[in-house]
mmCIF file of C-alpha atoms in Angstrom:
data_model
loop_
_atom_site.group_PDB
_atom_site.id
_atom_site.type_symbol
_atom_site.label_atom_id
_atom_site.label_comp_id
_atom_site.label_asym_id
_atom_site.label_seq_id
_atom_site.Cartn_x
_atom_site.Cartn_y
_atom_site.Cartn_z
ATOM 1 C CA MET A 1 21.099 -0.969 14.017
ATOM 2 C CA LEU A 2 18.229 -3.665 14.793
ATOM 3 C CA ASP A 3 18.858 -6.816 16.947
ATOM 4 C CA GLU A 4 17.018 -9.848 16.774
ATOM 5 C CA ARG A 5 14.406 -8.634 19.508
ATOM 6 C CA ASP A 6 13.988 -5.533 17.593
ATOM 7 C CA ARG A 7 13.084 -7.469 14.436
ATOM 8 C CA LYS A 8 10.822 -9.865 16.285
ATOM 9 C CA ILE A 9 9.033 -6.840 17.922
ATOM 10 C CA LEU A 10 8.503 -5.219 14.567
ATOM 11 C CA SER A 11 7.006 -8.579 13.093
ATOM 12 C CA LEU A 12 4.678 -9.067 16.019
ATOM 13 C CA LEU A 13 3.528 -5.409 15.622
ATOM 14 C CA GLN A 14 2.934 -5.621 11.846
ATOM 15 C CA ALA A 15 0.951 -8.820 12.315
ATOM 16 C CA ASP A 16 -1.220 -7.016 15.054
ATOM 17 C CA ALA A 17 -0.563 -3.346 16.024
ATOM 18 C CA ASP A 18 -3.033 -3.532 18.939
ATOM 19 C CA ARG A 19 -1.207 -6.656 20.529
ATOM 20 C CA PRO A 20 -0.624 -5.638 24.081
ATOM 21 C CA VAL A 21 2.886 -4.837 25.254
ATOM 22 C CA ASN A 22 3.071 -7.551 27.719
ATOM 23 C CA GLU A 23 2.363 -10.052 24.971
ATOM 24 C CA ILE A 24 5.073 -8.641 22.798
ATOM 25 C CA ALA A 25 7.414 -8.574 25.916
ATOM 26 C CA ASP A 26 6.851 -12.134 26.779
ATOM 27 C CA ALA A 27 7.355 -13.290 23.134
ATOM 28 C CA VAL A 28 10.762 -11.697 23.164
ATOM 29 C CA ALA A 29 11.909 -12.334 26.725
ATOM 30 C CA LEU A 30 11.758 -8.823 28.000
ATOM 31 C CA SER A 31 10.060 -6.835 30.762
ATOM 32 C CA ALA A 32 7.050 -4.809 29.628
ATOM 33 C CA SER A 33 8.650 -1.717 30.490
ATOM 34 C CA ALA A 34 11.824 -2.448 28.406
ATOM 35 C CA CYS A 35 9.809 -3.514 25.694
ATOM 36 C CA SER A 36 7.568 -0.352 25.660
ATOM 37 C CA ARG A 37 10.982 1.442 25.632
ATOM 38 C CA ARG A 38 12.289 -0.529 22.581
ATOM 39 C CA ILE A 39 8.802 0.143 20.800
ATOM 40 C CA ALA A 40 9.335 4.077 21.531
ATOM 41 C CA ARG A 41 12.906 3.888 20.150
ATOM 42 C CA LEU A 42 11.654 2.205 17.038
ATOM 43 C CA ARG A 43 9.080 4.882 16.481
ATOM 44 C CA GLU A 44 11.720 7.633 17.300
ATOM 45 C CA GLU A 45 14.210 6.058 14.957
ATOM 46 C CA GLY A 46 11.497 5.784 12.087
ATOM 47 C CA TYR A 47 11.108 2.159 11.906
ATOM 48 C CA ILE A 48 7.584 2.326 12.651
ATOM 49 C CA LEU A 49 6.139 5.215 10.527
ATOM 50 C CA ARG A 50 2.351 4.862 11.958
ATOM 51 C CA SER A 51 -0.087 2.495 13.329
ATOM 52 C CA THR A 52 -3.212 1.717 11.046
ATOM 53 C CA LEU A 53 -5.997 -0.812 10.901
ATOM 54 C CA GLU A 54 -7.140 -2.818 8.002
ATOM 55 C CA LEU A 55 -10.701 -2.965 7.138
ATOM 56 C CA ASP A 56 -12.681 -6.044 5.661
ATOM 57 C CA ARG A 57 -13.097 -5.128 1.854
ATOM 58 C CA GLY A 58 -15.924 -7.704 1.530
ATOM 59 C CA LYS A 59 -17.892 -5.773 4.452
ATOM 60 C CA MET A 60 -17.024 -2.501 3.311
ATOM 61 C CA GLY A 61 -18.505 -3.329 -0.288
ATOM 62 C CA LEU A 62 -15.304 -3.215 -2.284
ATOM 63 C CA PRO A 63 -14.736 -7.004 -3.218
ATOM 64 C CA THR A 64 -13.448 -6.387 -6.699
ATOM 65 C CA THR A 65 -9.774 -5.577 -7.535
ATOM 66 C CA VAL A 66 -8.806 -3.943 -10.975
ATOM 67 C CA PHE A 67 -5.179 -3.335 -11.924
ATOM 68 C CA VAL A 68 -4.816 -0.722 -14.614
ATOM 69 C CA ILE A 69 -1.422 -0.354 -17.005
ATOM 70 C CA VAL A 70 -0.981 3.186 -17.999
ATOM 71 C CA ARG A 71 1.133 4.444 -20.761
ATOM 72 C CA THR A 72 1.625 8.212 -20.782
ATOM 73 C CA GLY A 73 2.459 10.280 -23.778
ATOM 74 C CA SER A 74 4.203 13.046 -21.638
ATOM 75 C CA HIS A 75 6.695 12.885 -18.867
ATOM 76 C CA ALA A 76 6.764 16.868 -18.367
ATOM 77 C CA ALA A 77 6.829 17.967 -14.887
ATOM 78 C CA ASP A 78 3.397 19.752 -15.081
ATOM 79 C CA TRP A 79 1.687 16.632 -16.348
ATOM 80 C CA LEU A 80 3.452 14.632 -13.641
ATOM 81 C CA GLU A 81 2.021 16.910 -10.992
ATOM 82 C CA LYS A 82 -1.600 16.859 -12.765
ATOM 83 C CA PHE A 83 -1.264 13.084 -12.749
ATOM 84 C CA HIS A 84 -0.379 12.776 -9.090
ATOM 85 C CA ALA A 85 -3.061 15.230 -8.162
ATOM 86 C CA ALA A 86 -5.596 13.262 -10.292
ATOM 87 C CA VAL A 87 -4.995 9.951 -8.695
ATOM 88 C CA ALA A 88 -4.764 11.283 -5.094
ATOM 89 C CA THR A 89 -8.614 12.410 -5.381
ATOM 90 C CA ILE A 90 -9.994 9.144 -6.508
ATOM 91 C CA PRO A 91 -10.348 7.177 -3.288
ATOM 92 C CA GLU A 92 -10.902 3.958 -5.052
ATOM 93 C CA ILE A 93 -7.358 4.296 -6.296
ATOM 94 C CA VAL A 94 -5.502 2.566 -3.499
ATOM 95 C CA GLU A 95 -2.043 2.307 -4.943
ATOM 96 C CA VAL A 96 0.013 3.740 -7.976
ATOM 97 C CA HIS A 97 3.384 2.721 -8.805
ATOM 98 C CA ARG A 98 5.722 4.118 -11.436
ATOM 99 C CA LEU A 99 7.196 1.582 -13.493
ATOM 100 C CA THR A 100 10.308 0.649 -15.785
ATOM 101 C CA GLY A 101 9.933 -0.971 -19.005
ATOM 102 C CA ASN A 102 7.124 -0.716 -21.550
ATOM 103 C CA PHE A 103 4.463 0.869 -19.338
ATOM 104 C CA ASP A 104 4.647 3.861 -17.006
ATOM 105 C CA TYR A 105 2.290 3.091 -14.151
ATOM 106 C CA ILE A 106 0.313 0.353 -12.580
ATOM 107 C CA ILE A 107 -2.680 1.553 -10.439
ATOM 108 C CA LYS A 108 -4.516 -0.777 -8.038
ATOM 109 C CA ILE A 109 -8.273 0.102 -7.813
ATOM 110 C CA VAL A 110 -10.678 -1.238 -5.370
ATOM 111 C CA LEU A 111 -14.373 -1.483 -6.534
ATOM 112 C CA PRO A 112 -17.846 -2.552 -5.342
ATOM 113 C CA ASN A 113 -18.151 -4.242 -8.743
ATOM 114 C CA VAL A 114 -16.612 -4.408 -12.171
ATOM 115 C CA GLU A 115 -19.086 -2.059 -13.606
ATOM 116 C CA HIS A 116 -17.852 0.768 -11.284
ATOM 117 C CA TYR A 117 -14.741 0.672 -13.021
ATOM 118 C CA ASP A 118 -16.291 2.977 -15.638
ATOM 119 C CA VAL A 119 -17.109 5.619 -13.134
ATOM 120 C CA VAL A 120 -13.354 5.593 -11.946
ATOM 121 C CA TYR A 121 -12.012 5.436 -15.510
ATOM 122 C CA LYS A 122 -14.244 8.704 -16.364
ATOM 123 C CA GLN A 123 -12.952 10.391 -13.383
ATOM 124 C CA LEU A 124 -9.310 9.853 -14.167
ATOM 125 C CA VAL A 125 -9.493 10.405 -17.851
ATOM 126 C CA GLY A 126 -11.489 13.756 -17.239
ATOM 127 C CA ARG A 127 -8.509 15.058 -15.075
ATOM 128 C CA ILE A 128 -5.398 13.861 -16.949
ATOM 129 C CA GLU A 129 -4.694 13.035 -20.602
ATOM 130 C CA LEU A 130 -3.464 9.411 -20.935
ATOM 131 C CA PHE A 131 -1.804 7.599 -23.928
ATOM 132 C CA ASP A 132 -3.069 4.257 -23.213
ATOM 133 C CA MET A 133 -4.938 2.367 -20.335
ATOM 134 C CA SER A 134 -5.641 -1.297 -20.070
ATOM 135 C CA ALA A 135 -7.637 -2.850 -17.270
ATOM 136 C CA TYR A 136 -7.138 -6.121 -15.745
ATOM 137 C CA ILE A 137 -9.620 -7.712 -13.383
ATOM 138 C CA SER A 138 -8.130 -9.808 -10.342
ATOM 139 C CA MET A 139 -9.797 -13.063 -10.278
ATOM 140 C CA GLU A 140 -8.009 -14.371 -6.940
ATOM 141 C CA THR A 141 -5.749 -12.829 -4.451
ATOM 142 C CA VAL A 142 -2.908 -15.333 -4.054
ATOM 143 C CA LYS A 143 -0.794 -13.363 -1.530
ATOM 144 C CA ALA A 144 -1.473 -9.833 -0.054
ATOM 145 C CA SER A 145 1.153 -9.646 2.744
ATOM 146 C CA ARG A 146 0.980 -6.262 4.451
ATOM 147 C CA GLY A 147 3.962 -6.770 6.510
ATOM 148 C CA LEU A 148 7.790 -6.119 5.357
ATOM 149 C CA PRO A 149 10.445 -8.783 5.890
ATOM 150 C CA THR A 150 12.539 -7.454 9.013
ATOM 151 C CA HIS A 151 15.962 -9.203 8.541
ATOM 152 C CA TYR A 152 17.231 -6.660 6.000
ATOM 153 C CA ALA A 153 17.594 -3.750 8.534
#
């Protein structure tokens, strides 16, 4: 069970995983060693899965986002396995979600430009049969939160 200090520590680490322990400790009114032990416990208990860093998409040459809505004609286990393998091998595909409702999947693709979508499209349809694909170009990112709310745990 998390207490308020744990939640605050997790929020601070989500905002900046490189933040020094002494800064986090000051923010939650703990000694650096006590804070370090809490962070270790949060890792051991599985609240912290890993630490990563976020790259600047513009500087990496990937300013364009395309969302693709997919409908499939099959839900067989072998098709699902092929689909999972296909999307895993295309680095521009950064997220895939299985949906309820009229569509089966939504795919988030990051690209150097809109024209490059055709390259990714051909890679995907060359690996797996899809019933329907519709692409939507993101014009603006209104919110892109990387952190999770911490008050539910």
